[in-house]
GROMACS .gro file of C-alpha atoms in nm:
model
  471
    1MET     CA    1   2.248  -1.488   7.821
    2ASN     CA    2   2.259  -1.113   7.688
    3THR     CA    3   2.228  -1.064   7.312
    4GLU     CA    4   2.371  -0.726   7.316
    5THR     CA    5   2.702  -0.835   7.454
    6GLU     CA    6   2.732  -1.179   7.261
    7GLN     CA    7   2.705  -0.964   6.938
    8HIS     CA    8   3.085  -0.866   6.949
    9THR     CA    9   3.173  -1.243   6.959
   10TYR     CA   10   3.025  -1.396   6.647
   11ASN     CA   11   3.059  -1.364   6.304
   12ARG     CA   12   2.729  -1.334   6.148
   13LYS     CA   13   2.837  -1.420   5.774
   14ILE     CA   14   2.951  -1.786   5.907
   15ILE     CA   15   2.656  -1.811   6.149
   16VAL     CA   16   2.419  -1.767   5.818
   17GLY     CA   17   2.620  -1.958   5.608
   18LEU     CA   18   2.615  -2.279   5.885
   19LEU     CA   19   2.257  -2.229   5.904
   20LEU     CA   20   2.155  -2.222   5.528
   21ALA     CA   21   2.365  -2.488   5.443
   22GLY     CA   22   2.193  -2.739   5.737
   23ALA     CA   23   1.839  -2.599   5.580
   24PHE     CA   24   1.872  -2.653   5.267
   25ILE     CA   25   1.977  -3.010   5.312
   26ALA     CA   26   1.722  -3.056   5.560
   27ILE     CA   27   1.439  -2.871   5.292
   28LEU     CA   28   1.587  -3.076   4.975
   29ASN     CA   29   1.453  -3.357   5.151
   30GLN     CA   30   1.128  -3.291   5.151
   31THR     CA   31   1.125  -3.353   4.791
   32LEU     CA   32   1.425  -3.563   4.701
   33LEU     CA   33   1.223  -3.894   4.733
   34VAL     CA   34   0.894  -3.789   4.485
   35THR     CA   35   1.079  -3.919   4.158
   36ALA     CA   36   1.237  -4.175   4.297
   37LEU     CA   37   0.911  -4.388   4.481
   38PRO     CA   38   0.885  -4.618   4.212
   39HIS     CA   39   1.217  -4.723   4.225
   40ILE     CA   40   1.182  -4.760   4.608
   41MET     CA   41   0.847  -4.960   4.555
   42SER     CA   42   0.997  -5.177   4.331
   43ASP     CA   43   1.308  -5.262   4.499
   44LEU     CA   44   1.100  -5.256   4.872
   45ASN     CA   45   0.835  -5.456   4.734
   46ILE     CA   46   0.576  -5.189   4.802
   47ASP     CA   47   0.216  -5.039   4.655
   48ALA     CA   48   0.136  -4.666   4.621
   49THR     CA   49  -0.006  -4.606   4.943
   50LYS     CA   50   0.317  -4.721   5.152
   51GLY     CA   51   0.524  -4.526   4.956
   52GLN     CA   52   0.403  -4.200   4.967
   53TRP     CA   53   0.419  -4.226   5.318
   54LEU     CA   54   0.805  -4.152   5.294
   55THR     CA   55   0.704  -3.783   5.186
   56THR     CA   56   0.399  -3.761   5.375
   57ALA     CA   57   0.555  -3.906   5.694
   58PHE     CA   58   0.786  -3.608   5.677
   59MET     CA   59   0.588  -3.373   5.653
   60LEU     CA   60   0.399  -3.456   5.917
   61THR     CA   61   0.693  -3.524   6.184
   62ASN     CA   62   0.800  -3.151   6.076
   63GLY     CA   63   0.450  -3.040   6.107
   64ILE     CA   64   0.438  -3.176   6.469
   65LEU     CA   65   0.790  -3.079   6.563
   66ILE     CA   66   0.784  -2.697   6.485
   67PRO     CA   67   0.558  -2.578   6.730
   68VAL     CA   68   0.777  -2.772   7.002
   69THR     CA   69   1.080  -2.583   6.868
   70ALA     CA   70   0.988  -2.204   6.999
   71PHE     CA   71   0.987  -2.397   7.361
   72LEU     CA   72   1.322  -2.558   7.286
   73ILE     CA   73   1.470  -2.244   7.166
   74GLU     CA   74   1.387  -2.027   7.492
   75LYS     CA   75   1.513  -2.373   7.691
   76PHE     CA   76   1.856  -2.408   7.547
   77SER     CA   77   2.101  -2.263   7.392
   78SER     CA   78   2.138  -2.220   6.975
   79ARG     CA   79   2.442  -2.372   6.935
   80ALA     CA   80   2.364  -2.644   7.094
   81LEU     CA   81   2.051  -2.657   6.909
   82VAL     CA   82   2.166  -2.666   6.596
   83ILE     CA   83   2.410  -2.915   6.673
   84THR     CA   84   2.109  -3.110   6.820
   85ALA     CA   85   1.889  -3.100   6.516
   86MET     CA   86   2.173  -3.188   6.247
   87SER     CA   87   2.299  -3.448   6.447
   88ILE     CA   88   1.943  -3.614   6.461
   89PHE     CA   89   1.927  -3.546   6.033
   90ALA     CA   90   2.227  -3.728   5.997
   91ALA     CA   91   2.176  -4.039   6.224
   92GLY     CA   92   1.820  -4.030   5.995
   93THR     CA   93   2.016  -4.019   5.708
   94VAL     CA   94   2.300  -4.317   5.784
   95VAL     CA   95   1.973  -4.518   5.885
   96GLY     CA   96   1.786  -4.463   5.480
   97ALA     CA   97   2.160  -4.513   5.349
   98ILE     CA   98   2.125  -4.883   5.517
   99ALA     CA   99   1.741  -4.929   5.527
  100PRO     CA  100   1.695  -5.321   5.431
  101ASN     CA  101   1.278  -5.279   5.429
  102PHE     CA  102   1.011  -5.031   5.419
  103PRO     CA  103   0.985  -5.018   5.783
  104VAL     CA  104   1.311  -4.910   5.846
  105LEU     CA  105   1.338  -4.658   5.556
  106LEU     CA  106   0.985  -4.457   5.692
  107THR     CA  107   1.157  -4.473   6.082
  108ALA     CA  108   1.479  -4.264   5.865
  109ARG     CA  109   1.266  -4.043   5.734
  110ILE     CA  110   1.102  -3.983   6.020
  111ILE     CA  111   1.390  -3.922   6.218
  112GLN     CA  112   1.553  -3.699   5.915
  113ALA     CA  113   1.228  -3.470   5.946
  114ALA     CA  114   1.235  -3.441   6.364
  115GLY     CA  115   1.611  -3.266   6.282
  116ALA     CA  116   1.461  -3.057   5.969
  117GLY     CA  117   1.154  -2.984   6.179
  118ILE     CA  118   1.351  -2.808   6.458
  119MET     CA  119   1.619  -2.657   6.201
  120MET     CA  120   1.389  -2.420   6.006
  121PRO     CA  121   1.235  -2.209   6.254
  122LEU     CA  122   1.578  -2.232   6.470
  123MET     CA  123   1.709  -2.040   6.151
  124GLN     CA  124   1.464  -1.782   6.123
  125THR     CA  125   1.491  -1.695   6.468
  126ILE     CA  126   1.844  -1.626   6.466
  127PHE     CA  127   1.818  -1.458   6.157
  128LEU     CA  128   1.607  -1.224   6.296
  129THR     CA  129   1.781  -1.179   6.636
  130ILE     CA  130   2.147  -1.111   6.446
  131PHE     CA  131   2.000  -0.879   6.218
  132PRO     CA  132   1.822  -0.541   6.277
  133VAL     CA  133   1.482  -0.449   6.160
  134GLU     CA  134   1.598  -0.247   5.871
  135LYS     CA  135   1.777  -0.547   5.744
  136ARG     CA  136   1.539  -0.852   5.803
  137GLY     CA  137   1.415  -0.834   5.428
  138SER     CA  138   1.758  -0.915   5.324
  139ALA     CA  139   1.809  -1.191   5.551
  140MET     CA  140   1.481  -1.343   5.527
  141GLY     CA  141   1.552  -1.321   5.109
  142MET     CA  142   1.853  -1.595   5.190
  143VAL     CA  143   1.580  -1.808   5.368
  144GLY     CA  144   1.300  -1.766   5.081
  145LEU     CA  145   1.571  -1.877   4.858
  146VAL     CA  146   1.656  -2.167   5.059
  147ILE     CA  147   1.263  -2.269   5.121
  148ALA     CA  148   1.210  -2.252   4.761
  149PHE     CA  149   1.507  -2.369   4.576
  150ALA     CA  150   1.584  -2.717   4.789
  151PRO     CA  151   1.239  -2.887   4.719
  152ALA     CA  152   1.215  -2.740   4.366
  153ILE     CA  153   1.566  -2.908   4.247
  154GLY     CA  154   1.482  -3.226   4.480
  155PRO     CA  155   1.268  -3.392   4.167
  156THR     CA  156   1.556  -3.301   3.906
  157LEU     CA  157   1.813  -3.463   4.182
  158SER     CA  158   1.631  -3.720   4.260
  159GLY     CA  159   1.544  -3.806   3.900
  160TRP     CA  160   1.935  -3.800   3.773
  161ILE     CA  161   2.054  -4.017   4.124
  162VAL     CA  162   1.754  -4.250   4.016
  163ASP     CA  163   1.866  -4.316   3.678
  164SER     CA  164   2.201  -4.349   3.710
  165PHE     CA  165   2.278  -4.523   4.026
  166THR     CA  166   2.026  -4.631   4.286
  167TRP     CA  167   1.773  -4.466   4.527
  168ARG     CA  168   2.006  -4.545   4.821
  169TYR     CA  169   2.276  -4.273   4.660
  170LEU     CA  170   1.997  -4.025   4.805
  171PHE     CA  171   2.072  -4.064   5.138
  172TYR     CA  172   2.493  -4.135   5.033
  173ILE     CA  173   2.482  -3.787   4.890
  174ILE     CA  174   2.342  -3.602   5.115
  175LEU     CA  175   2.523  -3.735   5.410
  176PRO     CA  176   2.892  -3.606   5.382
  177ILE     CA  177   2.736  -3.267   5.324
  178ALA     CA  178   2.528  -3.303   5.694
  179LEU     CA  179   2.861  -3.409   5.859
  180ILE     CA  180   3.117  -3.154   5.694
  181ASP     CA  181   2.843  -2.885   5.824
  182LEU     CA  182   2.756  -3.102   6.176
  183VAL     CA  183   3.164  -3.019   6.218
  184LEU     CA  184   3.152  -2.669   6.106
  185VAL     CA  185   2.850  -2.610   6.354
  186ILE     CA  186   3.062  -2.780   6.613
  187ILE     CA  187   3.380  -2.552   6.628
  188LEU     CA  188   3.249  -2.228   6.480
  189MET     CA  189   2.885  -2.158   6.602
  190LYS     CA  190   2.791  -1.921   6.853
  191ASN     CA  191   2.511  -1.860   7.100
  192VAL     CA  192   2.307  -1.569   7.013
  193THR     CA  193   1.948  -1.623   7.125
  194LYS     CA  194   1.838  -1.498   7.502
  195LEU     CA  195   1.740  -1.801   7.724
  196ARG     CA  196   1.391  -1.777   7.975
  197GLU     CA  197   1.347  -1.973   8.233
  198THR     CA  198   1.064  -2.219   8.140
  199SER     CA  199   0.954  -2.551   8.213
  200VAL     CA  200   0.820  -2.814   7.953
  201ASP     CA  201   0.462  -2.874   7.976
  202ILE     CA  202   0.392  -3.258   7.854
  203LEU     CA  203  -0.018  -3.238   7.804
  204SER     CA  204   0.044  -2.943   7.620
  205ILE     CA  205   0.318  -3.140   7.328
  206ILE     CA  206   0.025  -3.418   7.325
  207LEU     CA  207  -0.220  -3.204   7.255
  208SER     CA  208  -0.036  -3.044   6.988
  209SER     CA  209   0.074  -3.335   6.841
  210LEU     CA  210  -0.248  -3.511   6.822
  211GLY     CA  211  -0.379  -3.173   6.732
  212PHE     CA  212  -0.159  -3.095   6.410
  213GLY     CA  213  -0.060  -3.408   6.318
  214GLY     CA  214  -0.419  -3.552   6.298
  215LEU     CA  215  -0.548  -3.227   6.030
  216LEU     CA  216  -0.217  -3.286   5.889
  217TYR     CA  217  -0.300  -3.676   5.820
  218GLY     CA  218  -0.657  -3.616   5.736
  219PHE     CA  219  -0.553  -3.368   5.454
  220SER     CA  220  -0.269  -3.624   5.343
  221SER     CA  221  -0.477  -3.885   5.365
  222ALA     CA  222  -0.739  -3.730   5.132
  223GLY     CA  223  -0.588  -3.715   4.840
  224SER     CA  224  -0.556  -4.119   4.797
  225ASP     CA  225  -0.891  -4.235   5.090
  226GLY     CA  226  -1.133  -3.942   4.955
  227TRP     CA  227  -1.244  -3.638   5.195
  228GLY     CA  228  -1.538  -3.895   5.326
  229SER     CA  229  -1.346  -4.216   5.438
  230GLN     CA  230  -1.342  -4.346   5.783
  231THR     CA  231  -0.948  -4.256   5.825
  232VAL     CA  232  -1.003  -3.897   5.690
  233VAL     CA  233  -1.296  -3.808   5.898
  234THR     CA  234  -1.162  -3.949   6.218
  235SER     CA  235  -0.819  -3.807   6.172
  236PHE     CA  236  -1.006  -3.437   6.119
  237ILE     CA  237  -1.227  -3.477   6.464
  238ILE     CA  238  -0.948  -3.630   6.700
  239GLY     CA  239  -0.703  -3.326   6.502
  240ALA     CA  240  -0.995  -3.090   6.591
  241ILE     CA  241  -1.048  -3.142   6.905
  242ALA     CA  242  -0.707  -3.212   7.047
  243LEU     CA  243  -0.617  -2.869   6.902
  244LEU     CA  244  -0.921  -2.670   7.016
  245PHE     CA  245  -0.789  -2.790   7.397
  246PHE     CA  246  -0.418  -2.691   7.298
  247ILE     CA  247  -0.527  -2.400   7.244
  248ILE     CA  248  -0.760  -2.315   7.531
  249ARG     CA  249  -0.472  -2.462   7.721
  250GLN     CA  250  -0.169  -2.242   7.570
  251MET     CA  251  -0.396  -1.912   7.616
  252LYS     CA  252  -0.406  -2.034   8.028
  253ILE     CA  253  -0.054  -2.099   8.124
  254GLU     CA  254   0.204  -1.907   8.226
  255ARG     CA  255   0.486  -2.046   7.958
  256PRO     CA  256   0.304  -2.187   7.659
  257ILE     CA  257   0.496  -2.368   7.352
  258LEU     CA  258   0.303  -2.216   7.096
  259GLU     CA  259   0.189  -1.835   7.189
  260PHE     CA  260  -0.161  -1.819   6.995
  261ARG     CA  261  -0.197  -1.448   7.136
  262VAL     CA  262   0.078  -1.355   6.760
  263PHE     CA  263  -0.261  -1.343   6.582
  264GLN     CA  264  -0.381  -1.087   6.809
  265SER     CA  265  -0.150  -0.855   6.549
  266TRP     CA  266  -0.365  -0.817   6.239
  267THR     CA  267  -0.074  -0.750   6.019
  268PHE     CA  268   0.103  -1.110   6.132
  269SER     CA  269  -0.264  -1.315   6.119
  270ILE     CA  270  -0.314  -1.158   5.756
  271THR     CA  271   0.079  -1.213   5.629
  272THR     CA  272   0.059  -1.570   5.767
  273PHE     CA  273  -0.282  -1.690   5.603
  274LEU     CA  274  -0.144  -1.560   5.249
  275SER     CA  275   0.186  -1.734   5.321
  276MET     CA  276  -0.045  -2.051   5.377
  277LEU     CA  277  -0.225  -1.996   5.046
  278VAL     CA  278   0.131  -1.900   4.793
  279PHE     CA  279   0.285  -2.212   4.986
  280ALA     CA  280  -0.007  -2.479   4.895
  281LEU     CA  281  -0.028  -2.304   4.557
  282MET     CA  282   0.333  -2.391   4.531
  283ILE     CA  283   0.376  -2.733   4.635
  284GLY     CA  284   0.004  -2.816   4.475
  285THR     CA  285   0.149  -2.740   4.151
  286GLU     CA  286   0.529  -2.897   4.170
  287THR     CA  287   0.328  -3.203   4.245
  288ILE     CA  288   0.076  -3.186   3.970
  289LEU     CA  289   0.290  -3.099   3.666
  290PRO     CA  290   0.495  -3.352   3.739
  291LEU     CA  291   0.196  -3.636   3.716
  292TYR     CA  292   0.115  -3.426   3.358
  293THR     CA  293   0.455  -3.430   3.195
  294GLN     CA  294   0.499  -3.825   3.356
  295ASN     CA  295   0.143  -3.984   3.272
  296ALA     CA  296   0.012  -3.740   3.016
  297ARG     CA  297   0.295  -3.701   2.812
  298SER     CA  298   0.531  -4.019   2.875
  299VAL     CA  299   0.822  -3.730   2.998
  300THR     CA  300   1.100  -3.943   3.209
  301ALA     CA  301   1.107  -3.867   3.542
  302PHE     CA  302   1.454  -3.673   3.537
  303ASP     CA  303   1.307  -3.431   3.252
  304SER     CA  304   0.978  -3.355   3.441
  305GLY     CA  305   1.244  -3.282   3.693
  306LEU     CA  306   1.428  -3.046   3.470
  307MET     CA  307   1.108  -2.888   3.371
  308LEU     CA  308   1.089  -2.732   3.693
  309LEU     CA  309   1.445  -2.626   3.717
  310PRO     CA  310   1.380  -2.282   3.587
  311GLY     CA  311   1.119  -2.154   3.770
  312ALA     CA  312   1.378  -2.239   4.092
  313ILE     CA  313   1.663  -2.108   3.956
  314ALA     CA  314   1.458  -1.805   3.855
  315MET     CA  315   1.327  -1.800   4.238
  316GLY     CA  316   1.680  -1.826   4.385
  317ILE     CA  317   1.795  -1.523   4.206
  318MET     CA  318   1.492  -1.299   4.285
  319SER     CA  319   1.460  -1.406   4.625
  320PRO     CA  320   1.753  -1.158   4.747
  321ILE     CA  321   1.651  -0.917   4.527
  322ILE     CA  322   1.286  -0.901   4.659
  323GLY     CA  323   1.409  -0.864   4.992
  324ARG     CA  324   1.629  -0.588   4.956
  325ILE     CA  325   1.346  -0.434   4.759
  326PHE     CA  326   1.123  -0.543   5.070
  327ASP     CA  327   1.325  -0.374   5.324
  328LYS     CA  328   1.294   0.019   5.087
  329ILE     CA  329   0.942  -0.059   5.021
  330GLY     CA  330   0.743  -0.310   5.272
  331GLY     CA  331   0.537  -0.596   5.117
  332LYS     CA  332   0.220  -0.453   5.011
  333GLY     CA  333   0.323  -0.359   4.699
  334LEU     CA  334   0.511  -0.687   4.637
  335ALA     CA  335   0.231  -0.904   4.748
  336ILE     CA  336  -0.028  -0.758   4.506
  337ILE     CA  337   0.189  -0.785   4.187
  338GLY     CA  338   0.333  -1.135   4.306
  339PHE     CA  339  -0.086  -1.257   4.340
  340ALA     CA  340  -0.161  -1.121   4.055
  341THR     CA  341   0.135  -1.276   3.846
  342LEU     CA  342   0.025  -1.604   4.011
  343LEU     CA  343  -0.355  -1.559   3.928
  344LEU     CA  344  -0.213  -1.454   3.580
  345THR     CA  345  -0.013  -1.758   3.487
  346THR     CA  346  -0.265  -2.037   3.651
  347ILE     CA  347  -0.539  -1.963   3.387
  348PRO     CA  348  -0.290  -2.074   3.129
  349PHE     CA  349  -0.233  -2.453   3.350
  350ALA     CA  350  -0.629  -2.435   3.369
  351ASP     CA  351  -0.678  -2.537   3.009
  352LEU     CA  352  -0.413  -2.815   2.953
  353LYS     CA  353  -0.427  -3.003   2.640
  354ILE     CA  354  -0.247  -3.315   2.534
  355ASP     CA  355  -0.048  -3.105   2.295
  356THR     CA  356   0.023  -2.821   2.496
  357SER     CA  357   0.382  -2.693   2.419
  358LEU     CA  358   0.638  -2.775   2.700
  359THR     CA  359   0.858  -2.496   2.643
  360PHE     CA  360   0.549  -2.300   2.719
  361ILE     CA  361   0.467  -2.451   3.064
  362VAL     CA  362   0.817  -2.393   3.136
  363VAL     CA  363   0.821  -2.032   3.053
  364ILE     CA  364   0.477  -1.989   3.245
  365TYR     CA  365   0.599  -2.235   3.533
  366THR     CA  366   0.946  -1.981   3.587
  367LEU     CA  367   0.703  -1.668   3.563
  368ARG     CA  368   0.452  -1.851   3.853
  369MET     CA  369   0.814  -1.905   4.111
  370ILE     CA  370   0.898  -1.531   4.011
  371GLY     CA  371   0.545  -1.432   4.129
  372THR     CA  372   0.620  -1.687   4.435
  373SER     CA  373   0.929  -1.505   4.554
  374MET     CA  374   0.752  -1.153   4.565
  375ILE     CA  375   0.501  -1.332   4.815
  376MET     CA  376   0.644  -1.596   5.077
  377MET     CA  377   0.934  -1.420   5.261
  378PRO     CA  378   0.820  -1.084   5.219
  379LEU     CA  379   0.541  -1.158   5.409
  380THR     CA  380   0.679  -1.395   5.663
  381THR     CA  381   0.892  -1.136   5.768
  382ALA     CA  382   0.642  -0.834   5.753
  383GLY     CA  383   0.423  -1.038   5.976
  384ILE     CA  384   0.734  -1.120   6.231
  385ASN     CA  385   0.865  -0.732   6.204
  386ALA     CA  386   0.520  -0.644   6.334
  387LEU     CA  387   0.560  -0.872   6.661
  388PRO     CA  388   0.758  -0.731   6.947
  389ASN     CA  389   1.102  -0.933   7.011
  390HIS     CA  390   0.992  -1.138   7.265
  391LEU     CA  391   0.718  -1.297   7.026
  392ILE     CA  392   0.928  -1.394   6.758
  393PRO     CA  393   1.005  -1.685   6.868
  394HIS     CA  394   0.657  -1.813   6.851
  395GLY     CA  395   0.598  -1.598   6.593
  396THR     CA  396   0.851  -1.786   6.329
  397ALA     CA  397   0.731  -2.137   6.500
  398MET     CA  398   0.384  -2.005   6.409
  399ASN     CA  399   0.422  -1.937   6.070
  400ASN     CA  400   0.634  -2.218   5.978
  401THR     CA  401   0.356  -2.453   6.139
  402MET     CA  402   0.079  -2.328   5.914
  403ARG     CA  403   0.276  -2.308   5.575
  404GLN     CA  404   0.301  -2.686   5.664
  405ILE     CA  405  -0.009  -2.698   5.684
  406GLY     CA  406  -0.100  -2.486   5.381
  407GLY     CA  407   0.138  -2.728   5.174
  408SER     CA  408  -0.034  -3.045   5.286
  409ILE     CA  409  -0.428  -2.885   5.244
  410GLY     CA  410  -0.327  -2.779   4.945
  411THR     CA  411  -0.197  -3.075   4.791
  412ALA     CA  412  -0.481  -3.287   4.957
  413VAL     CA  413  -0.721  -3.029   4.780
  414LEU     CA  414  -0.560  -3.008   4.456
  415ILE     CA  415  -0.493  -3.408   4.394
  416SER     CA  416  -0.860  -3.460   4.556
  417VAL     CA  417  -1.025  -3.216   4.271
  418MET     CA  418  -0.806  -3.365   3.981
  419SER     CA  419  -0.848  -3.711   4.072
  420SER     CA  420  -1.276  -3.676   4.151
  421SER     CA  421  -1.298  -3.489   3.825
  422ALA     CA  422  -1.118  -3.706   3.606
  423LYS     CA  423  -1.324  -3.967   3.733
  424ASN     CA  424  -1.639  -3.816   3.666
  425ALA     CA  425  -1.536  -3.692   3.328
  426SER     CA  426  -1.719  -3.707   3.014
  427THR     CA  427  -1.440  -3.857   2.802
  428SER     CA  428  -1.363  -4.218   2.664
  429SER     CA  429  -0.938  -4.164   2.688
  430PRO     CA  430  -0.805  -4.203   3.038
  431ILE     CA  431  -0.559  -3.976   2.944
  432ASN     CA  432  -0.797  -3.658   2.825
  433ALA     CA  433  -0.998  -3.799   3.179
  434MET     CA  434  -0.631  -3.724   3.343
  435ILE     CA  435  -0.576  -3.364   3.212
  436HIS     CA  436  -0.958  -3.319   3.259
  437GLY     CA  437  -0.871  -3.304   3.633
  438MET     CA  438  -0.567  -3.140   3.584
  439ASN     CA  439  -0.743  -2.878   3.462
  440SER     CA  440  -0.989  -2.846   3.742
  441ALA     CA  441  -0.758  -2.860   3.986
  442PHE     CA  442  -0.596  -2.527   3.834
  443ILE     CA  443  -0.919  -2.384   3.847
  444VAL     CA  444  -0.970  -2.397   4.235
  445ALA     CA  445  -0.550  -2.285   4.245
  446ALA     CA  446  -0.702  -2.016   4.009
  447VAL     CA  447  -0.953  -1.917   4.282
  448LEU     CA  448  -0.701  -1.947   4.574
  449ALA     CA  449  -0.464  -1.713   4.411
  450LEU     CA  450  -0.744  -1.447   4.340
  451ILE     CA  451  -0.889  -1.498   4.693
  452GLY     CA  452  -0.474  -1.360   4.801
  453PHE     CA  453  -0.438  -1.113   4.557
  454ILE     CA  454  -0.737  -0.929   4.719
  455LEU     CA  455  -0.683  -0.996   5.086
  456SER     CA  456  -0.314  -0.826   4.979
  457PHE     CA  457  -0.465  -0.480   4.945
  458THR     CA  458  -0.565  -0.488   5.294
  459LEU     CA  459  -0.209  -0.510   5.357
  460LYS     CA  460  -0.007  -0.220   5.534
  461LYS     CA  461   0.226  -0.003   5.309
  462LYS     CA  462   0.554  -0.047   5.560
  463PRO     CA  463   0.694  -0.268   5.789
  464GLN     CA  464   0.679  -0.114   6.123
  465LYS     CA  465   0.980  -0.043   6.245
  466GLN     CA  466   0.860   0.127   6.544
  467GLU     CA  467   0.743  -0.156   6.756
  468GLN     CA  468   1.074  -0.284   6.754
  469PRO     CA  469   1.337  -0.172   7.056
  470ALA     CA  470   1.616   0.003   6.969
  471ARG     CA  471   1.923  -0.179   6.913
   0.00000   0.00000   0.00000
C-alpha cells in the first residue's frame, strides 16, 4: 500500500478524533478501578492482594502486548487493527460488567488490556504517518493530553460512580462509548500505514512475553511482597534471562518484532529513558497522594480523586500548547524547565505533615502536572523524529513498552520505600509512621527528578527534520 496516494482519500481530522476517543477510554481504564477497589473487594469477598491484580494485570498485559504491536502494524492494515483493538476492548468491558466472581472480572481486565495494548502504539504510529514532521509536536501534544488526562480523571470518576451507583457502572458507562467509537471506526476509518511482507516469529513473542511480563510482574509484586521475596526474585531472574535471549534473537533475525537498533540513536535512547523517569514520577505520585489524603487525612475517595483533577485539567490544557511550542523550539528547553518544575514541586511533598494544607497540595500537584506536560510528549516526539520512517512503528512500540515499565518500576520503588520506611519509623503513631514513609518516598522521587534535570542538558536543541525523507 502506498501512503502517498492514500493521503487524498482520508480526512485527517476524522481519523484523529476516532483514535483519540478510543485511546482515551482504553487508557482511562488503567486507573478507573483504583478508587473502587474497596467496594469490589467487599462485593466479591477478596482481599487487597487479590484486588490489586485488577490494576496490575491490566498494566502487565499492556506491557506484554505492546512489543508485538510493531509486528501487527506491518502485517495488518491500520483500519483492521483499530477495529480489532476496539472490538477486543468492548468485549472485555461487557464481561467485566456482568462478572459473577473475581476470576471472571480479572479475565475481563486482561481482555480489556489486550485491546488497549494494541490501541496506544497504533495511534501514535498513525499520527506520525499522517502528520508531516514539522507538525508532529502538535499531533503528539494531543496524544499527551490523552495519556495524562485519562488516568488522572480515573480516580475522580471512579469515586463518584461507586459512591452513587455500584462498581459495575464503571463498565456500563465505558461500554456505549466504546461501541459508538467502534461503529464510527467501521464506517469512517481508512488505511494509512504501509504493509510489509513479514511473518510471525512465535519464539520471539514467547520470549518477549516472558521477559517483559516477568520484569513487570516482579516490580508490581515488590511493593507488596518485598524486594527479597522468592516470587519477586524468581520473576526478575526469569524476566531478565528471557529478555536477554529476546534481544539477542531480535538482533539476529531479518524481521524482528521489536527493533532494538532504535537505541543506536542517542536522541531516541536518552528521550526514552527520560520519558520512563517522568512517567514513573507521575504514576508514583498519583498512587501515593491519594493514600496520604484517604489514610492519613480521612478524605473521601471521591474528594481524593477530585484533588487530582485540577492537575489533570492543567496538563490537558497545556499539552497541545506545549506541542506547538515544541514544533518551533524543540524539546531541550522544555525538558530542562519541566524537570526543574518536577524537582521544585517534589521537595514540598517530601515534608508532608498531618496538618499540611490540602489547598497547598492541590496547587503544588497542579504545577507538577504542568511540568510533566513539558516533558512527556515533546521528548517522545523528539526521539521518534530522530528515527528513519521505517523504524517509527518500532520506535513507538519501544517507547510505549519502556514507559509502561517505567510506571511499574516507579510505583514499585516508591511504594516499597514508603512501606519499609514507615515500618522502621521511630514513632508510636501509625499515622505519623505512614507520613514518614511517604516523605521518604518523595525524597527518592526528588532524586529521580534531579537525574532527569541533569540529563536534559545532553539533549539536542532542535528536532532533526533533516533525517526525514521529503513528503
